[in-house]
Amino acid sequence: DVKVTQSSRYLVKRTGEKVFLECVQDMDHENMFWYRQDPGLGLRLIYFSYDVKMKEKGDIPEGYSVSREKKERFSLILESASTNQTSMYLCASSSGSTRDGTQYFGPGTRLTVL
Amino acid sequence: AQTVTQSQPEMSVQEAETVTLSCTYDTSESDYYLFWYKQPPSRQMILVIRQEAYKQQNATENRFSVNFQKAAKSFSLKISDSQLGDAAMYFCAYRPNNAGNMLTFGGGTRLMVKP
């Protein structure tokens, strides 16, 4: 079974803090994704990576950055957390095959910024 | 830009009954995938079922089936013999085959199952 893990289930930070969210997958997937989930808005893509050290902006990259130094690990960074970044953050991974695009999700990190 | 719309924010169904969740999407592509994902309360999001647009036959996975109407750009999920464990948020998602593996999600439908 594909396993995607995220470093924290719940996180509380203060405005202005630098926040790191970590995601690890164990299926040697080329693609990794960071989403933000808000009620009524579904999942919105923040960033994705299709290879080590490669990244692409998603729909809402403002205020976020990412790092992928190893294939299995994809980090989301909030350089200076703000209250409007309070949300559920989901990481996902998928195979690089253009036909099999199924994404596998981590359990999510619920971030609260005070 | 592609959009995915789930017009029912909440649905409820009696245990053992059948329920259909709606999803429509907007695209100019002809080759794409559609997915239904399930997110139980406080649990991981998992894939329920997927449909390849070039396949006319509707996908089925045990009690879950889809009604894929390509011309109408409609992709509904039918859950038969509903169980308490089916209670969850359900998300419809779309992925064109020429855009890497990026998914576009609908806003979700919360399904409640009454015992």
Tab-separated table of C-alpha atoms in Angstrom:
chain	number	residue	atom	x	y	z
A	1	ASP	CA	0.000	0.000	0.000
A	2	VAL	CA	1.093	3.541	-0.715
A	3	LYS	CA	1.894	5.432	2.423
A	4	VAL	CA	2.016	9.197	2.634
A	5	THR	CA	2.814	10.656	6.022
A	6	GLN	CA	2.780	14.198	7.290
A	7	SER	CA	4.870	15.410	10.192
A	8	SER	CA	2.032	16.774	12.331
A	9	ARG	CA	-1.731	16.272	12.542
A	10	TYR	CA	-2.276	19.527	14.428
A	11	LEU	CA	-0.106	22.619	14.613
A	12	VAL	CA	-0.596	25.977	16.326
A	13	LYS	CA	1.674	28.872	15.372
A	14	ARG	CA	1.816	32.605	15.929
A	15	THR	CA	1.567	35.290	13.275
A	16	GLY	CA	4.949	35.954	11.701
A	17	GLU	CA	6.471	32.591	12.582
A	18	LYS	CA	8.182	30.481	9.946
A	19	VAL	CA	6.332	27.176	9.578
A	20	PHE	CA	7.537	23.938	8.048
A	21	LEU	CA	5.152	21.173	7.003
A	22	GLU	CA	6.805	17.914	6.034
A	23	CYS	CA	5.511	15.151	3.808
A	24	VAL	CA	7.091	11.772	3.089
A	25	GLN	CA	5.962	9.059	0.658
A	26	ASP	CA	7.291	5.538	0.407
A	27	MET	CA	6.251	4.532	-3.124
A	28	ASP	CA	9.060	6.147	-5.131
A	29	HIS	CA	6.529	8.489	-6.736
A	30	GLU	CA	7.861	11.213	-8.994
A	31	ASN	CA	5.062	13.687	-8.326
A	32	MET	CA	4.211	15.311	-5.024
A	33	PHE	CA	1.621	17.942	-4.236
A	34	TRP	CA	0.585	20.351	-1.505
A	35	TYR	CA	-3.066	21.340	-1.216
A	36	ARG	CA	-4.996	23.583	1.047
A	37	GLN	CA	-8.512	22.489	2.062
A	38	ASP	CA	-11.117	25.019	3.173
A	39	PRO	CA	-14.864	24.455	3.696
A	40	GLY	CA	-16.846	24.932	0.493
A	41	LEU	CA	-13.721	25.483	-1.594
A	42	GLY	CA	-12.580	21.888	-1.900
A	43	LEU	CA	-8.867	21.369	-2.350
A	44	ARG	CA	-6.751	24.035	-3.953
A	45	LEU	CA	-3.282	23.303	-5.252
A	46	ILE	CA	-0.493	25.344	-3.697
A	47	TYR	CA	2.609	23.807	-5.298
A	48	PHE	CA	3.630	20.580	-6.904
A	49	SER	CA	6.889	18.888	-7.784
A	50	TYR	CA	7.538	16.403	-10.566
A	51	ASP	CA	11.142	15.655	-9.681
A	52	VAL	CA	13.812	16.373	-7.105
A	53	LYS	CA	14.559	20.099	-6.936
A	54	MET	CA	11.781	20.793	-9.461
A	55	LYS	CA	8.661	22.698	-8.502
A	56	GLU	CA	5.715	24.379	-10.159
A	57	LYS	CA	3.244	26.887	-8.763
A	58	GLY	CA	-0.319	25.806	-8.348
A	59	ASP	CA	-3.406	27.963	-8.056
A	60	ILE	CA	-2.588	29.703	-4.763
A	61	PRO	CA	1.217	29.879	-4.248
A	62	GLU	CA	1.303	33.324	-2.639
A	63	GLY	CA	2.762	33.225	0.868
A	64	TYR	CA	4.168	29.713	0.443
A	65	SER	CA	7.341	28.086	-0.799
A	66	VAL	CA	8.397	24.455	-1.151
A	67	SER	CA	11.487	22.316	-1.055
A	68	ARG	CA	12.204	18.918	-2.530
A	69	GLU	CA	15.754	17.830	-1.848
A	70	LYS	CA	14.987	14.101	-1.862
A	71	LYS	CA	12.510	12.178	-3.959
A	72	GLU	CA	10.501	10.920	-1.003
A	73	ARG	CA	10.197	14.220	0.856
A	74	PHE	CA	8.320	17.403	-0.027
A	75	SER	CA	8.209	20.338	2.372
A	76	LEU	CA	5.823	23.264	2.474
A	77	ILE	CA	7.146	26.461	4.020
A	78	LEU	CA	5.198	29.418	5.290
A	79	GLU	CA	7.852	32.125	5.470
A	80	SER	CA	5.796	34.389	7.741
A	81	ALA	CA	2.566	32.794	8.868
A	82	SER	CA	-0.604	34.862	8.773
A	83	THR	CA	-4.057	34.204	10.205
A	84	ASN	CA	-5.516	33.697	6.719
A	85	GLN	CA	-3.255	30.663	6.355
A	86	THR	CA	-5.202	28.858	9.059
A	87	SER	CA	-6.401	25.792	7.191
A	88	MET	CA	-6.073	22.059	6.592
A	89	TYR	CA	-3.025	21.183	4.506
A	90	LEU	CA	-2.943	17.953	2.529
A	91	CYS	CA	0.040	16.367	0.865
A	92	ALA	CA	-0.323	13.876	-1.985
A	93	SER	CA	1.882	11.868	-4.307
A	94	SER	CA	1.411	10.092	-7.630
A	95	SER	CA	3.275	8.048	-10.166
A	96	GLY	CA	4.890	9.875	-13.074
A	97	SER	CA	2.952	7.797	-15.578
A	98	THR	CA	0.711	10.015	-17.686
A	99	ARG	CA	-2.090	7.443	-17.584
A	100	ASP	CA	-2.089	6.433	-13.944
A	101	GLY	CA	-2.609	9.830	-12.320
A	102	THR	CA	-4.207	8.614	-9.130
A	103	GLN	CA	-3.053	10.702	-6.203
A	104	TYR	CA	-2.518	9.242	-2.729
A	105	PHE	CA	-3.052	11.518	0.201
A	106	GLY	CA	-1.533	11.996	3.618
A	107	PRO	CA	-3.674	12.418	6.743
A	108	GLY	CA	-3.463	16.198	6.659
A	109	THR	CA	-2.126	18.871	8.994
A	110	ARG	CA	-4.603	21.239	10.596
A	111	LEU	CA	-2.717	24.496	11.041
A	112	THR	CA	-3.992	27.286	13.245
A	113	VAL	CA	-2.241	30.652	13.098
A	114	LEU	CA	-3.014	32.912	16.055
B	1	ALA	CA	-9.610	26.954	-16.956
B	2	GLN	CA	-11.316	23.780	-15.914
B	3	THR	CA	-13.915	23.927	-13.168
B	4	VAL	CA	-15.590	21.179	-11.189
B	5	THR	CA	-18.924	21.830	-9.497
B	6	GLN	CA	-20.627	19.812	-6.785
B	7	SER	CA	-23.999	21.439	-6.333
B	8	GLN	CA	-24.979	19.588	-3.154
B	9	PRO	CA	-23.022	20.799	-0.105
B	10	GLU	CA	-24.783	18.221	2.077
B	11	MET	CA	-26.763	15.055	1.489
B	12	SER	CA	-28.284	12.509	3.805
B	13	VAL	CA	-29.389	8.936	3.232
B	14	GLN	CA	-30.993	6.234	5.299
B	15	GLU	CA	-28.858	3.224	6.017
B	16	ALA	CA	-29.313	0.532	3.325
B	17	GLU	CA	-30.784	3.046	0.873
B	18	THR	CA	-29.236	4.413	-2.320
B	19	VAL	CA	-27.912	7.930	-2.773
B	20	THR	CA	-26.512	9.809	-5.766
B	21	LEU	CA	-23.984	12.613	-5.498
B	22	SER	CA	-23.768	15.054	-8.397
B	23	CYS	CA	-20.733	16.475	-10.148
B	24	THR	CA	-20.420	18.554	-13.290
B	25	TYR	CA	-17.271	19.843	-14.916
B	26	ASP	CA	-16.268	22.224	-17.620
B	27	THR	CA	-13.545	21.374	-20.103
B	28	SER	CA	-12.646	21.599	-23.770
B	29	GLU	CA	-10.485	18.479	-23.578
B	30	SER	CA	-11.577	15.109	-24.920
B	31	ASP	CA	-9.103	12.883	-23.077
B	32	TYR	CA	-9.231	13.060	-19.304
B	33	TYR	CA	-9.854	11.229	-16.057
B	34	LEU	CA	-12.511	11.785	-13.439
B	35	PHE	CA	-12.268	10.693	-9.825
B	36	TRP	CA	-14.352	10.446	-6.693
B	37	TYR	CA	-12.442	10.696	-3.434
B	38	LYS	CA	-13.807	10.024	0.054
B	39	GLN	CA	-12.606	11.802	3.193
B	40	PRO	CA	-14.040	10.269	6.398
B	41	PRO	CA	-14.109	12.479	9.509
B	42	SER	CA	-10.558	12.970	10.804
B	43	ARG	CA	-9.271	10.320	8.442
B	44	GLN	CA	-7.231	10.107	5.279
B	45	MET	CA	-8.661	10.897	1.857
B	46	ILE	CA	-8.942	7.783	-0.271
B	47	LEU	CA	-9.854	7.065	-3.869
B	48	VAL	CA	-13.332	5.612	-4.331
B	49	ILE	CA	-13.578	5.246	-8.074
B	50	ARG	CA	-12.190	6.658	-11.315
B	51	GLN	CA	-13.360	6.916	-14.894
B	52	GLU	CA	-11.387	7.334	-18.101
B	53	ALA	CA	-13.212	9.638	-20.500
B	54	TYR	CA	-12.525	7.530	-23.578
B	55	LYS	CA	-14.240	4.522	-21.954
B	56	GLN	CA	-17.975	4.580	-22.470
B	57	GLN	CA	-18.691	1.947	-19.849
B	58	ASN	CA	-19.427	3.361	-16.419
B	59	ALA	CA	-16.931	2.379	-13.716
B	60	THR	CA	-18.107	0.238	-10.813
B	61	GLU	CA	-16.432	-0.671	-7.514
B	62	ASN	CA	-18.611	-2.894	-5.344
B	63	ARG	CA	-21.424	-0.671	-3.981
B	64	PHE	CA	-20.073	2.413	-5.762
B	65	SER	CA	-20.841	3.197	-9.380
B	66	VAL	CA	-20.765	6.246	-11.592
B	67	ASN	CA	-23.052	7.675	-14.219
B	68	PHE	CA	-20.677	9.298	-16.702
B	69	GLN	CA	-22.386	11.498	-19.289
B	70	LYS	CA	-19.576	12.896	-21.414
B	71	ALA	CA	-21.685	15.136	-23.626
B	72	ALA	CA	-23.396	16.649	-20.593
B	73	LYS	CA	-20.083	16.818	-18.688
B	74	SER	CA	-21.681	15.080	-15.753
B	75	PHE	CA	-20.119	12.501	-13.428
B	76	SER	CA	-22.394	11.402	-10.601
B	77	LEU	CA	-21.585	8.851	-7.896
B	78	LYS	CA	-24.172	6.313	-6.803
B	79	ILE	CA	-23.772	4.557	-3.484
B	80	SER	CA	-25.983	1.516	-3.073
B	81	ASP	CA	-26.910	-0.160	0.213
B	82	SER	CA	-25.492	2.786	2.176
B	83	GLN	CA	-23.586	1.939	5.339
B	84	LEU	CA	-22.716	4.049	8.370
B	85	GLY	CA	-19.091	3.939	7.276
B	86	ASP	CA	-19.995	5.764	4.067
B	87	ALA	CA	-20.495	8.980	6.035
B	88	ALA	CA	-17.784	11.330	4.793
B	89	MET	CA	-16.926	14.274	2.573
B	90	TYR	CA	-16.909	13.246	-1.074
B	91	PHE	CA	-14.876	15.154	-3.621
B	92	CYS	CA	-15.156	14.954	-7.369
B	93	ALA	CA	-11.929	15.650	-9.273
B	94	TYR	CA	-10.851	16.084	-12.886
B	95	ARG	CA	-7.511	15.587	-14.597
B	96	PRO	CA	-6.779	16.175	-18.295
B	97	ASN	CA	-4.164	13.840	-19.755
B	98	ASN	CA	-2.146	16.662	-21.238
B	99	ALA	CA	-1.537	18.505	-17.978
B	100	GLY	CA	0.720	16.246	-15.992
B	101	ASN	CA	-0.970	14.936	-12.888
B	102	MET	CA	-2.687	18.064	-11.641
B	103	LEU	CA	-6.191	17.558	-10.292
B	104	THR	CA	-9.007	20.096	-10.147
B	105	PHE	CA	-11.402	19.410	-7.259
B	106	GLY	CA	-15.015	20.281	-6.646
B	107	GLY	CA	-16.105	21.894	-3.398
B	108	GLY	CA	-17.195	18.619	-1.833
B	109	THR	CA	-20.440	17.047	-0.621
B	110	ARG	CA	-20.901	16.010	2.993
B	111	LEU	CA	-22.824	12.748	3.152
B	112	MET	CA	-24.610	11.803	6.342
B	113	VAL	CA	-25.949	8.296	6.847
B	114	LYS	CA	-28.892	7.862	9.206
B	115	PRO	CA	-29.217	4.578	11.107
